[in-house]
CSV table of C-alpha atoms in Angstrom, one decimal:
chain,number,residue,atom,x,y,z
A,1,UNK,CA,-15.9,-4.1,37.8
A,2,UNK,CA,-19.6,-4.5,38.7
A,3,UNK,CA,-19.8,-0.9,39.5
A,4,UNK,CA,-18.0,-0.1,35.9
A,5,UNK,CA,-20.6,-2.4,34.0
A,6,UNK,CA,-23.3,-0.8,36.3
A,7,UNK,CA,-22.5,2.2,34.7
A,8,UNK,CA,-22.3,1.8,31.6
A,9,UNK,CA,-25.8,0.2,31.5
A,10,UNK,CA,-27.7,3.2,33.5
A,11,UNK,CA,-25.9,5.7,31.2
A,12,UNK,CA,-26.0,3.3,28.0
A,13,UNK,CA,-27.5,6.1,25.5
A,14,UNK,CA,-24.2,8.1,26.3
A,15,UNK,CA,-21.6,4.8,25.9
A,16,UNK,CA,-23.6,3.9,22.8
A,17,UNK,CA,-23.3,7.7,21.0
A,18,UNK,CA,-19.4,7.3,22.1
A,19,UNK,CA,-18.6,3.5,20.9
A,20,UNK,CA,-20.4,5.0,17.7
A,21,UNK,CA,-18.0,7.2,17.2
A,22,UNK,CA,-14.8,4.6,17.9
A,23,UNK,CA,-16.5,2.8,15.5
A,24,UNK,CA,-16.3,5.3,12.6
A,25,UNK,CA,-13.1,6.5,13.4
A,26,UNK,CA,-11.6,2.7,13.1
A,27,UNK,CA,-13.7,1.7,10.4
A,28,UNK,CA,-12.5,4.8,8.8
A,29,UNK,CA,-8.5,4.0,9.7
A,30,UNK,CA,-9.1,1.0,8.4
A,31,UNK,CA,-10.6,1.7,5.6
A,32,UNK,CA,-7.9,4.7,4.7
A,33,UNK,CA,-5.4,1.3,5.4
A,34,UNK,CA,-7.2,-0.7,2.5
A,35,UNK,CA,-6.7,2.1,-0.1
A,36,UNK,CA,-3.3,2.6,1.1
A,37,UNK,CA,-2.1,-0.9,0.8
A,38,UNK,CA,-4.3,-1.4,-2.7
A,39,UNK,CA,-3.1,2.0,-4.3
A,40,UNK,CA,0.3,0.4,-3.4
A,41,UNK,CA,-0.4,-3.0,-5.0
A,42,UNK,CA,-1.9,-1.3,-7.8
A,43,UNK,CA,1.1,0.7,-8.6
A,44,UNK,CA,4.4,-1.5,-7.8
A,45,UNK,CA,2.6,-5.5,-7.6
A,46,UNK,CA,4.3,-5.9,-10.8
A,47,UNK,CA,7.9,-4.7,-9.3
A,48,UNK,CA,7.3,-6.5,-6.4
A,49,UNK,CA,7.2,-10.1,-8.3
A,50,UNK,CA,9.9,-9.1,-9.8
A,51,UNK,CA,12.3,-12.1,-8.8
A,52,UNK,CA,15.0,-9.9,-8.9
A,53,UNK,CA,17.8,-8.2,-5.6
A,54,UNK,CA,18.8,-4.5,-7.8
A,55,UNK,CA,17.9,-2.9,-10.5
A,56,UNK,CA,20.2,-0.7,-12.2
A,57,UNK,CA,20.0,2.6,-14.4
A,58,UNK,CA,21.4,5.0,-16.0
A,59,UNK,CA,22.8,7.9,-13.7
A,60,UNK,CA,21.4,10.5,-15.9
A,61,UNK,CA,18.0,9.4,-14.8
A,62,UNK,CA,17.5,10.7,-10.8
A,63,UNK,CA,13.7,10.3,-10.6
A,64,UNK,CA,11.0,8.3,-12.8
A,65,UNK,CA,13.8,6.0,-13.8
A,66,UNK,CA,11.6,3.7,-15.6
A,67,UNK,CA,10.4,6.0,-18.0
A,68,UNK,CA,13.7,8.1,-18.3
A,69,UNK,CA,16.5,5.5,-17.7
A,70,UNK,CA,18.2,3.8,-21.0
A,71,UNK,CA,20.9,1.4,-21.3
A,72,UNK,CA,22.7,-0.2,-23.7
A,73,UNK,CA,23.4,-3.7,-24.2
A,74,UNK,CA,27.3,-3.1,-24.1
A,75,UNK,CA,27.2,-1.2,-20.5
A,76,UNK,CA,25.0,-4.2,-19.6
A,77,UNK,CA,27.1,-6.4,-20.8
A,78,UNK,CA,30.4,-5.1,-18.8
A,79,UNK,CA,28.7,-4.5,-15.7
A,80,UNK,CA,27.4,-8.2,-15.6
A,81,UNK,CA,31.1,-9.4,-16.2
A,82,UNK,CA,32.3,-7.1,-13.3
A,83,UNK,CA,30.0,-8.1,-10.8
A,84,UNK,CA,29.5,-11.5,-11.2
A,85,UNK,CA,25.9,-12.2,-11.3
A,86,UNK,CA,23.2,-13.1,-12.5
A,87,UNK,CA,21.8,-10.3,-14.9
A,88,UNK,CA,19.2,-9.6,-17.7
A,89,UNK,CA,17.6,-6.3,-19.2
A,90,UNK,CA,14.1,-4.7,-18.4
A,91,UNK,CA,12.4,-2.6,-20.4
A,92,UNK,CA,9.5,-0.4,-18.9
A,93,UNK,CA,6.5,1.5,-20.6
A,94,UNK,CA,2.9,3.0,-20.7
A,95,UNK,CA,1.2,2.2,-24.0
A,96,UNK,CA,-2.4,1.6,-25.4
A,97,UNK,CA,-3.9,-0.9,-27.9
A,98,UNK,CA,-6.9,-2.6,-29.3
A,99,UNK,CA,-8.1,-6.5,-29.4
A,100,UNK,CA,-9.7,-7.9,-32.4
A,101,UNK,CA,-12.4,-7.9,-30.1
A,102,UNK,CA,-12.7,-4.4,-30.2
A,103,UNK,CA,-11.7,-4.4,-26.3
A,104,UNK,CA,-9.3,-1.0,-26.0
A,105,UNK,CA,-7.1,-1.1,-23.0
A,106,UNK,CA,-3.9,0.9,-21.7
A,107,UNK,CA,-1.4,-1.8,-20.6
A,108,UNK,CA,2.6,-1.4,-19.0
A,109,UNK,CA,4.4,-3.4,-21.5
A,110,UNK,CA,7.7,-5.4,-19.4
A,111,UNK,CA,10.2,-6.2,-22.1
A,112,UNK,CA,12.1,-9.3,-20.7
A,113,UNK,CA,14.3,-11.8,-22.3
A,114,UNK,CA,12.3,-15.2,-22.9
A,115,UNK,CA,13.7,-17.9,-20.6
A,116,UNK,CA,15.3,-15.4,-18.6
A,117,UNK,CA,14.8,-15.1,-14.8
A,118,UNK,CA,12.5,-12.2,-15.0
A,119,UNK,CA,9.8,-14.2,-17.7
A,120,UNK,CA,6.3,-14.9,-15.9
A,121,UNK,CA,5.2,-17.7,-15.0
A,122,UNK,CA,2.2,-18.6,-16.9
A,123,UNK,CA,-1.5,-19.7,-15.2
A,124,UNK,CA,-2.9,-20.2,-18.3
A,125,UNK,CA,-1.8,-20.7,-22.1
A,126,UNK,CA,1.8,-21.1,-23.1
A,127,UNK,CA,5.1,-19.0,-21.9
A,128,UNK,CA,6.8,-15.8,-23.5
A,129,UNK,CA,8.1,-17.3,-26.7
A,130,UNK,CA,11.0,-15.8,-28.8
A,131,UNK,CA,9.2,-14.7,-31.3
A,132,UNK,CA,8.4,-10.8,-32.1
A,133,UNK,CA,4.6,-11.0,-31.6
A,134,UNK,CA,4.3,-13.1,-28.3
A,135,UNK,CA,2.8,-11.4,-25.3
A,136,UNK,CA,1.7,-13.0,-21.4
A,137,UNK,CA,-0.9,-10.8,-20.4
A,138,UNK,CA,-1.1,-10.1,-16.2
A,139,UNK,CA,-5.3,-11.3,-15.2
A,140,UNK,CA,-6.4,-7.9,-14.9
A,141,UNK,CA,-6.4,-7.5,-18.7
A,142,UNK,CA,-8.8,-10.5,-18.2
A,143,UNK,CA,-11.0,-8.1,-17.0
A,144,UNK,CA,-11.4,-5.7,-19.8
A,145,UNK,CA,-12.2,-8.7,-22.3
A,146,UNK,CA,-8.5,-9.7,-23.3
A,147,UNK,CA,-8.3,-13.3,-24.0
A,148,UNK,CA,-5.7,-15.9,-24.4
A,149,UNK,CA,-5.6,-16.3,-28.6
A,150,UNK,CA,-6.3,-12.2,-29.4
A,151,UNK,CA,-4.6,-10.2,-31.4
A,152,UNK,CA,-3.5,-6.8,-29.2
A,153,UNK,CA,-2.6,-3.7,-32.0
A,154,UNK,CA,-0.4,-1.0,-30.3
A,155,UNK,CA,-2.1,2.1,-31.1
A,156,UNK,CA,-0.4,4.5,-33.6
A,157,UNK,CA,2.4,2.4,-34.2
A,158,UNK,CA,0.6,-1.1,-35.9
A,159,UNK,CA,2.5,-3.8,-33.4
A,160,UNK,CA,0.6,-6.4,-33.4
A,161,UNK,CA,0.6,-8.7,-30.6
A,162,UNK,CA,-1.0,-12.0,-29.9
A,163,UNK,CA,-1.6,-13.3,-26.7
A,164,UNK,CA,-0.1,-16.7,-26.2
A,165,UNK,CA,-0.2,-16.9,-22.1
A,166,UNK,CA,-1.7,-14.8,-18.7
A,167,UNK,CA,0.1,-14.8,-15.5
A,168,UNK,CA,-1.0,-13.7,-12.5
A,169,UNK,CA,-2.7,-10.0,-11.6
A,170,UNK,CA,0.4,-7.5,-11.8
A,171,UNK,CA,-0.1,-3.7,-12.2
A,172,UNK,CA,2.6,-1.0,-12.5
A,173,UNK,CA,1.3,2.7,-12.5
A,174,UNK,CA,-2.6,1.4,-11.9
A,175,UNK,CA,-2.4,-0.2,-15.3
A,176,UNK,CA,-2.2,-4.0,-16.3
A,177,UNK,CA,1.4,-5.4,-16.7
A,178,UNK,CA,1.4,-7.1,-20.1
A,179,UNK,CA,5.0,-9.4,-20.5
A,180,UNK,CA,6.4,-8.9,-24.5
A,181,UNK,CA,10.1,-10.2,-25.6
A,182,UNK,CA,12.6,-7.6,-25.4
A,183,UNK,CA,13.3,-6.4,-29.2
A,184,UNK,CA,9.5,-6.6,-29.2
A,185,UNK,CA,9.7,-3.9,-26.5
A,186,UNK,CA,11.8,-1.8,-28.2
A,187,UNK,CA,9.5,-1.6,-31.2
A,188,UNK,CA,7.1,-0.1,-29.0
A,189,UNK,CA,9.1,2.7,-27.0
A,190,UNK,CA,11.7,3.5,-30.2
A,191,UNK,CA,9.3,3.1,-33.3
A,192,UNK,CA,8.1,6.1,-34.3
A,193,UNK,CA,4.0,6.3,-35.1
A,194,UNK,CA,3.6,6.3,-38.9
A,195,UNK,CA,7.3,5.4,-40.1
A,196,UNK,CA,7.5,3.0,-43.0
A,197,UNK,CA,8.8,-0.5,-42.0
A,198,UNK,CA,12.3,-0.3,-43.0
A,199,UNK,CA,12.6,2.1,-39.9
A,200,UNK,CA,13.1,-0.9,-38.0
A,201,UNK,CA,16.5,-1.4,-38.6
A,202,UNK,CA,17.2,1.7,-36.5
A,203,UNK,CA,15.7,1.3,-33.3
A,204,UNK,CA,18.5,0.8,-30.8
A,205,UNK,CA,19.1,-1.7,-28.9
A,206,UNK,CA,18.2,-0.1,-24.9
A,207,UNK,CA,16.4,-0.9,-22.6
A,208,UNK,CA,15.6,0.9,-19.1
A,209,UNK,CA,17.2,-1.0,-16.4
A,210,UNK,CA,18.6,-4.3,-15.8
A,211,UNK,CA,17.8,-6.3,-13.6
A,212,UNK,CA,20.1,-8.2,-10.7
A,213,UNK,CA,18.8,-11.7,-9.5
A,214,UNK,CA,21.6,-11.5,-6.8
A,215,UNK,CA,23.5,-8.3,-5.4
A,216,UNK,CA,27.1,-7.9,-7.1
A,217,UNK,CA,29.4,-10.4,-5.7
A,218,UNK,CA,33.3,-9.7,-4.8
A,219,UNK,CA,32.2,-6.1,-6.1
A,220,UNK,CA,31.7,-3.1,-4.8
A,221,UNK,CA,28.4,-1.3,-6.1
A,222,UNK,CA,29.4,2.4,-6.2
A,223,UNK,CA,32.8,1.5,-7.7
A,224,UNK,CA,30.8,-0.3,-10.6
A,225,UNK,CA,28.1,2.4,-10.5
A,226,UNK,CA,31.0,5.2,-10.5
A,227,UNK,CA,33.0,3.1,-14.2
A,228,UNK,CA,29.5,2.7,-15.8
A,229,UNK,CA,28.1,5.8,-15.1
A,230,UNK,CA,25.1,4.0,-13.5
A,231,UNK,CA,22.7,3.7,-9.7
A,232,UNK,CA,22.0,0.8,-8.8
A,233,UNK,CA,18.9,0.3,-6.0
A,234,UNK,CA,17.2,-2.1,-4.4
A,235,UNK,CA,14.2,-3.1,-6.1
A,236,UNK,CA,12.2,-1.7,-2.3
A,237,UNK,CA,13.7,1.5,-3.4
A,238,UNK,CA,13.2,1.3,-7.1
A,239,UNK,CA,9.5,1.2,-6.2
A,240,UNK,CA,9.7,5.2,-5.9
A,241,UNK,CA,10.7,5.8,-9.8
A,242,UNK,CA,7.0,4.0,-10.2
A,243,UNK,CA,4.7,6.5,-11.4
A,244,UNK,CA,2.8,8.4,-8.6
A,245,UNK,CA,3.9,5.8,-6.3
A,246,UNK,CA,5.5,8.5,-3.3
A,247,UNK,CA,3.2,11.1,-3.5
A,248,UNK,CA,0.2,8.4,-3.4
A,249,UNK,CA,2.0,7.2,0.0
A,250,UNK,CA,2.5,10.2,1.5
A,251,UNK,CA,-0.8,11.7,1.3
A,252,UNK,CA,-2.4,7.9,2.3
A,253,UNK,CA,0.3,7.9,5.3
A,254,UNK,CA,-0.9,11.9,6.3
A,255,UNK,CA,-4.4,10.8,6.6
A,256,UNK,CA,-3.6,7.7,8.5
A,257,UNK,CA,-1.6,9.9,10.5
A,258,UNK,CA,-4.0,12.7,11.1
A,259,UNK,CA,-7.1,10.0,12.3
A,260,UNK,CA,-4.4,8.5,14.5
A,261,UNK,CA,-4.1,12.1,16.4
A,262,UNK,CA,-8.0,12.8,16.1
A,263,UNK,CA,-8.8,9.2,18.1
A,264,UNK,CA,-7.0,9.6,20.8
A,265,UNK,CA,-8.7,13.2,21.3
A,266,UNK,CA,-12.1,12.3,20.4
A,267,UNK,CA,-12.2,9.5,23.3
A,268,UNK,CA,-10.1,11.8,25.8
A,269,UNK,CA,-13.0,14.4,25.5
A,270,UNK,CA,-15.9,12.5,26.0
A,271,UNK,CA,-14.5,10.8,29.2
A,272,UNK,CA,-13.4,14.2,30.3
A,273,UNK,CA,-16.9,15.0,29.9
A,274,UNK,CA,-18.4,11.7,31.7
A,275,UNK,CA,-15.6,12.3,34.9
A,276,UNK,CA,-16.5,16.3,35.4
A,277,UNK,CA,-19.9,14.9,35.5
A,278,UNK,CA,-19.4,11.7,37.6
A,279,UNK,CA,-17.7,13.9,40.3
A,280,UNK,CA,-20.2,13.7,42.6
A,281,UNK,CA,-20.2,10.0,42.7
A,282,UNK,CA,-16.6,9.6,42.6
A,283,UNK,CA,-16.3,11.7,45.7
A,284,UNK,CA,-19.3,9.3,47.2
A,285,UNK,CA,-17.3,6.4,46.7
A,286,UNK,CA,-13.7,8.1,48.1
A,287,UNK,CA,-15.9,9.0,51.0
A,288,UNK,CA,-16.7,5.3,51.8
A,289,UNK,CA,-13.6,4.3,51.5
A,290,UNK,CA,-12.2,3.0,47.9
A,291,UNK,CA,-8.9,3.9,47.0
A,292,UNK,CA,-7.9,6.3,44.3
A,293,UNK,CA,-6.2,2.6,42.5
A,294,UNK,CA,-9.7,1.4,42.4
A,295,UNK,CA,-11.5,4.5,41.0
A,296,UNK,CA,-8.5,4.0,38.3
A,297,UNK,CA,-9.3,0.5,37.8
A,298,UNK,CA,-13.3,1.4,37.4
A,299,UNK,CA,-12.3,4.4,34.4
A,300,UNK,CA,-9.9,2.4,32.8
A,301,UNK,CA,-12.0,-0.6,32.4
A,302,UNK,CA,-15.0,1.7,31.5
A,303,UNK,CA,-12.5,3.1,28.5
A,304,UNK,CA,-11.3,-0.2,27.7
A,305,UNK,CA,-14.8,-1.9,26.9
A,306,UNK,CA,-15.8,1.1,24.6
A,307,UNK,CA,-12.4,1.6,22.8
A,308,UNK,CA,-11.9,-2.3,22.3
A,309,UNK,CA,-15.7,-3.6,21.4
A,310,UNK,CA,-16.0,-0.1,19.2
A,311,UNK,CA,-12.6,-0.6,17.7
A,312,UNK,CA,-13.2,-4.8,17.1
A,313,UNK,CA,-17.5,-3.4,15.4
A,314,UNK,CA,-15.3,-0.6,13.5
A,315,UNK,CA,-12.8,-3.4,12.1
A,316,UNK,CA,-16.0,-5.4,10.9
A,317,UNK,CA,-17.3,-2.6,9.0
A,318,UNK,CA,-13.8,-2.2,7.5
A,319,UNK,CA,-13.9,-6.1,6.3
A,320,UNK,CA,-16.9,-5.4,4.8
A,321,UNK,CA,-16.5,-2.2,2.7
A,322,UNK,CA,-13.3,-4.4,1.8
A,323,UNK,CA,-15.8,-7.3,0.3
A,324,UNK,CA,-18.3,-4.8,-1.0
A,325,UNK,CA,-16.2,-3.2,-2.6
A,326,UNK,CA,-14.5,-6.2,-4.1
A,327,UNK,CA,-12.0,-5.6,-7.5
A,328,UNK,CA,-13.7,-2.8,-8.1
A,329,UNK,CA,-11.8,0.3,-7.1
A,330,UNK,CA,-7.8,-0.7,-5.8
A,331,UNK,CA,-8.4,-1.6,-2.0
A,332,UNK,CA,-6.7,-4.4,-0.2
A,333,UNK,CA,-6.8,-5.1,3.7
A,334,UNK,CA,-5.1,-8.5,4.4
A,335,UNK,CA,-6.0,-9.8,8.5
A,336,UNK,CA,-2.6,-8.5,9.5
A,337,UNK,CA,-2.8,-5.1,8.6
A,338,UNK,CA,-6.2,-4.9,9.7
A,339,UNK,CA,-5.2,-6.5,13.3
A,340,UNK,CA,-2.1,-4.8,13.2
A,341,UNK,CA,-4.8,-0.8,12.1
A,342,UNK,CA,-7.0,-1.8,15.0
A,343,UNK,CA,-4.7,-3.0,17.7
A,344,UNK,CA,-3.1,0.8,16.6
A,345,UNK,CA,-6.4,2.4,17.0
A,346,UNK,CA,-7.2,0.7,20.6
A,347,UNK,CA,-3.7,1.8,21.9
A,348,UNK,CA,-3.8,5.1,20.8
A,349,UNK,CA,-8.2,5.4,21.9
A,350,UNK,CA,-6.7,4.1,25.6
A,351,UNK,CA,-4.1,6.9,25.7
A,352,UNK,CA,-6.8,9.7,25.3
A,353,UNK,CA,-8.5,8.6,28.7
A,354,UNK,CA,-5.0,9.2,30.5
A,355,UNK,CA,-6.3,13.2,30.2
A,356,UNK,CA,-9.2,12.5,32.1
A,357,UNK,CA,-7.0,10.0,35.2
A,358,UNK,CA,-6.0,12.9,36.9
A,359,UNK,CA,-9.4,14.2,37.8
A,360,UNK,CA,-10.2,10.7,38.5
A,361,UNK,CA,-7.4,10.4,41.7
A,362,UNK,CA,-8.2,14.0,42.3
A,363,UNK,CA,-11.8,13.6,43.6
A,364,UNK,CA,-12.3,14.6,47.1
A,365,UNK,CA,-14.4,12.8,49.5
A,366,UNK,CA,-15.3,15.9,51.7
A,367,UNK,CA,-17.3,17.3,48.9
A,368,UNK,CA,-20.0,14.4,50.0
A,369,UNK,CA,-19.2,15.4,53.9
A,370,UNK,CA,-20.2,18.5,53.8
A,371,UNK,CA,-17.4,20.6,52.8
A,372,UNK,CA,-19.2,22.9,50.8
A,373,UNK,CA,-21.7,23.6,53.4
C-alpha cells in the first residue's frame, strides 16, 4: 500500500489528468441519470399519482391510448359490474387557455368524477366541486402566474374555468396536469371551436379510459377484455401510451448505456499505458522477491483510489448541476439513483483495469538481472 500511494504522488500530474477524466465521465452519467429520471417525471408524474391498479381502453386504440382511446359510459358500466371493483372514468387531453391575468399556458386537462377515488387532493384552496366550471390546478401552473380565484378560458372553444384548488406538481406529456369534472372534460375534447351553445346537448358521453382502484376480482381480465372489446394494463405499462414517453427512455437509456461501455475503456487504457511503462519497476520488485498477488494488490488499489475518489468528486459535480439547475429545465437525481449511477460507474471503471492485470503477473524479474544483456 505504501508503495501504491508512493506512486501515485511521484507521478501525481498523470493520476490527476486521469481522476479528471473519471470525474467527467460520472459527472456526466450522472447527469444523463437526472434528465432521465426528470424527463420521466415530467411526462407520466401525473399517472404515477394516479391512485389507481389498471386502466382500461378501448381495443381499437393499440398505441397513444390516451389520446385515441374512447369509452362509453354503458361499457363502463358493465365492465365494473363484472369485475367487481372499484371503478371510475378518466378522461385525458392536451389543450391551451388564457387567465384573466393574461397568463397563456398549455395544460393536460384530467377529467375525473368529483369525490371519486381518482380527485386530487388539494394543498391549497377548495376540492374539485360538481360544478361545470371547477378546476384544481397541479403547482407547476403556479409557475406561469395561475392563481387560486382566476378565471382559465379554453382557447377556441370559450370554456371558462375558475380555479377553486392546486394539488401538488403533476405533469403528463411535459405539460401541467390541471384536474376539471368529467362532463366539463368532455366539453373540451367533443365541443367543436365556434359552435353555437345549443351544441352542447350533443357531446357524448366518453371518456378515454377508466380507471381500476383494485385489479378485477373473481374475474378473469382477458375474458372481460375479450366481451367488452377492451385492454386493460397496468397503470406501469399504461405509462407508454404517454406522449413521447418510450422514445424519450430509450434514447436517455442508449446514452446511459453507451458512457457505461466508454468508462470502463477509458480507465483500462490509461492503466495499460501506466503498466507498459512501469515494467521496469515491476520487474525490479519481482526480482527482489514480491509475489505476483502483491504486484495485484499494489495495481488494484492504485485503480481503486482513482476510480472511487474520481467517481465520489464526479457525483458532486452531478448534485450540483442538479441544484443549479433547479426547476428550471426537467432534471431530477434523488440520493439513490445517484448512489445507485456511481456505485455503477466505480464497478464498471474497476473492470477496465482487469485489461491491464495480465501484464501486471506477467512481468519478469530477469529483465532487471541481466537478461537482455
Amino acid at each position: 500500500m505504501f508503495l501504491a500511494l508512493l506512486e501515485l504522488r511521484a507521478a501525481r500530474g498523470r493520476f490527476l489528468l486521469m481522476g479528471s477524466v473519471v470525474v467527467l465521465v460520472a459527472a456526466l452519467i450522472g447527469i444523463v441519470s437526472g434528465f432521465t429520471t426528470g424527463l420521466g417525471d415530467d411526462t407520466i408524474s401525473a399517472l404515477r399519482r394516479l391512485p389507481a391498479a389498471q386502466l382500461v381502453f378501448s381495443s381499437d386504440a393499440r398505441s397513444d391510448q390516451f389520446a385515441r382511446s374512447l369509452l362509453d359510459a354503458k361499457t363502463a358500466d358493465a365492465w365494473s359490474k363484472d369485475a367487481d371493483t372499484d371503478t371510475t372514468p378518466l378522461g385525458v387531453s392536451i389543450t391551451r387557455g388564457t387567465t384573466n391575468r393574461g397568463a397563456e399556458v398549455d395544460l393536460a386537462a384530467f377529467g375525473v368524477e368529483p369525490g371519486s377515488f381518482l380527485a386530487p387532493s388539494v394543498t391549497e384552496g377548495d376540492s374539485l366541486a360538481g360544478t361545470a366550471d371547477s378546476m384544481v390546478m397541479s403547482a407547476k401552473l403556479a409557475d406561469e402566474g395561475v392563481r387560486v380565484g382566476d378565471t382559465l378560458v379554453i382557447d377556441r372553444l370559450g370554456i371558462e374555468l375558475r380555479v377553486v384548488g392546486a394539488t401538488e406538481r403533476s405533469s403528463y406529456g411535459h405539460v401541467p396536469v390541471a384536474y376539471v369534472p368529467l362532463k366539463t372534460w368532455q366539453r373540451i375534447r367533443f365541443s367543436t371551436p365556434g359552435a353555437p351553445a345549443s351544441a352542447t346537448a350533443a357531446i357524448p358521453g366518453q371518456f378515454s379510459a377508466l380507471a381500476l382502484r383494485t385489479p378485477p376480482d373473481g374475474a378473469s381480465t382477458a375474458a372481460l377484455d375479450a366481451r367488452y372489446s377492451t385492454t386493460t394494463l397496468t397503470k406501469e405499462k399504461a405509462y407508454e401510451a404517454a406522449p413521447g414517453y418510450t422514445g424519450e427512455r430509450v434514447t436517455m437509456n442508449s446514452i446511459q448505456v453507451f458512457l457505461y461501455l466508454i468508462a470502463p475503456l477509458v480507465v483500462g487504457a490509461f492503466f495499460a499505458v501506466w503498466t507498459v511503462q512501469r515494467q521496469p519497476e515491476l520487474a525490479l520488485l519481482r526480482a527482489m522477491g514480491a509475489s505476483r498477488r502483491r504486484l495485484l494488490a499494489h495495481t488494484v488499489l492504485q485503480a481503486a483510489l482513482v476510480v472511487v475518489l474520481g467517481t465520489a468528486a464526479g457525483a458532486v459535480l452531478a448534485g450540483a448541476v442538479g441544484l443549479l439547475v433547479g426547476e428550471q429545465v426537467p432534471f431530477s437525481l434523488p440520493a439513490a439513483t445517484l448512489a445507485a449511477t456511481m456505485c455503477t460507474v466505480a464497478a464498471v471503471g474497476l473492470a477496465g483495469t482487469a485489461l491491464t492485470l495480465r501484464r501486471v503477473t506477467r512481468a519478469d524479474p530477469l529483465t532487471m538481472l541481466g537478461a537482455n544483456r
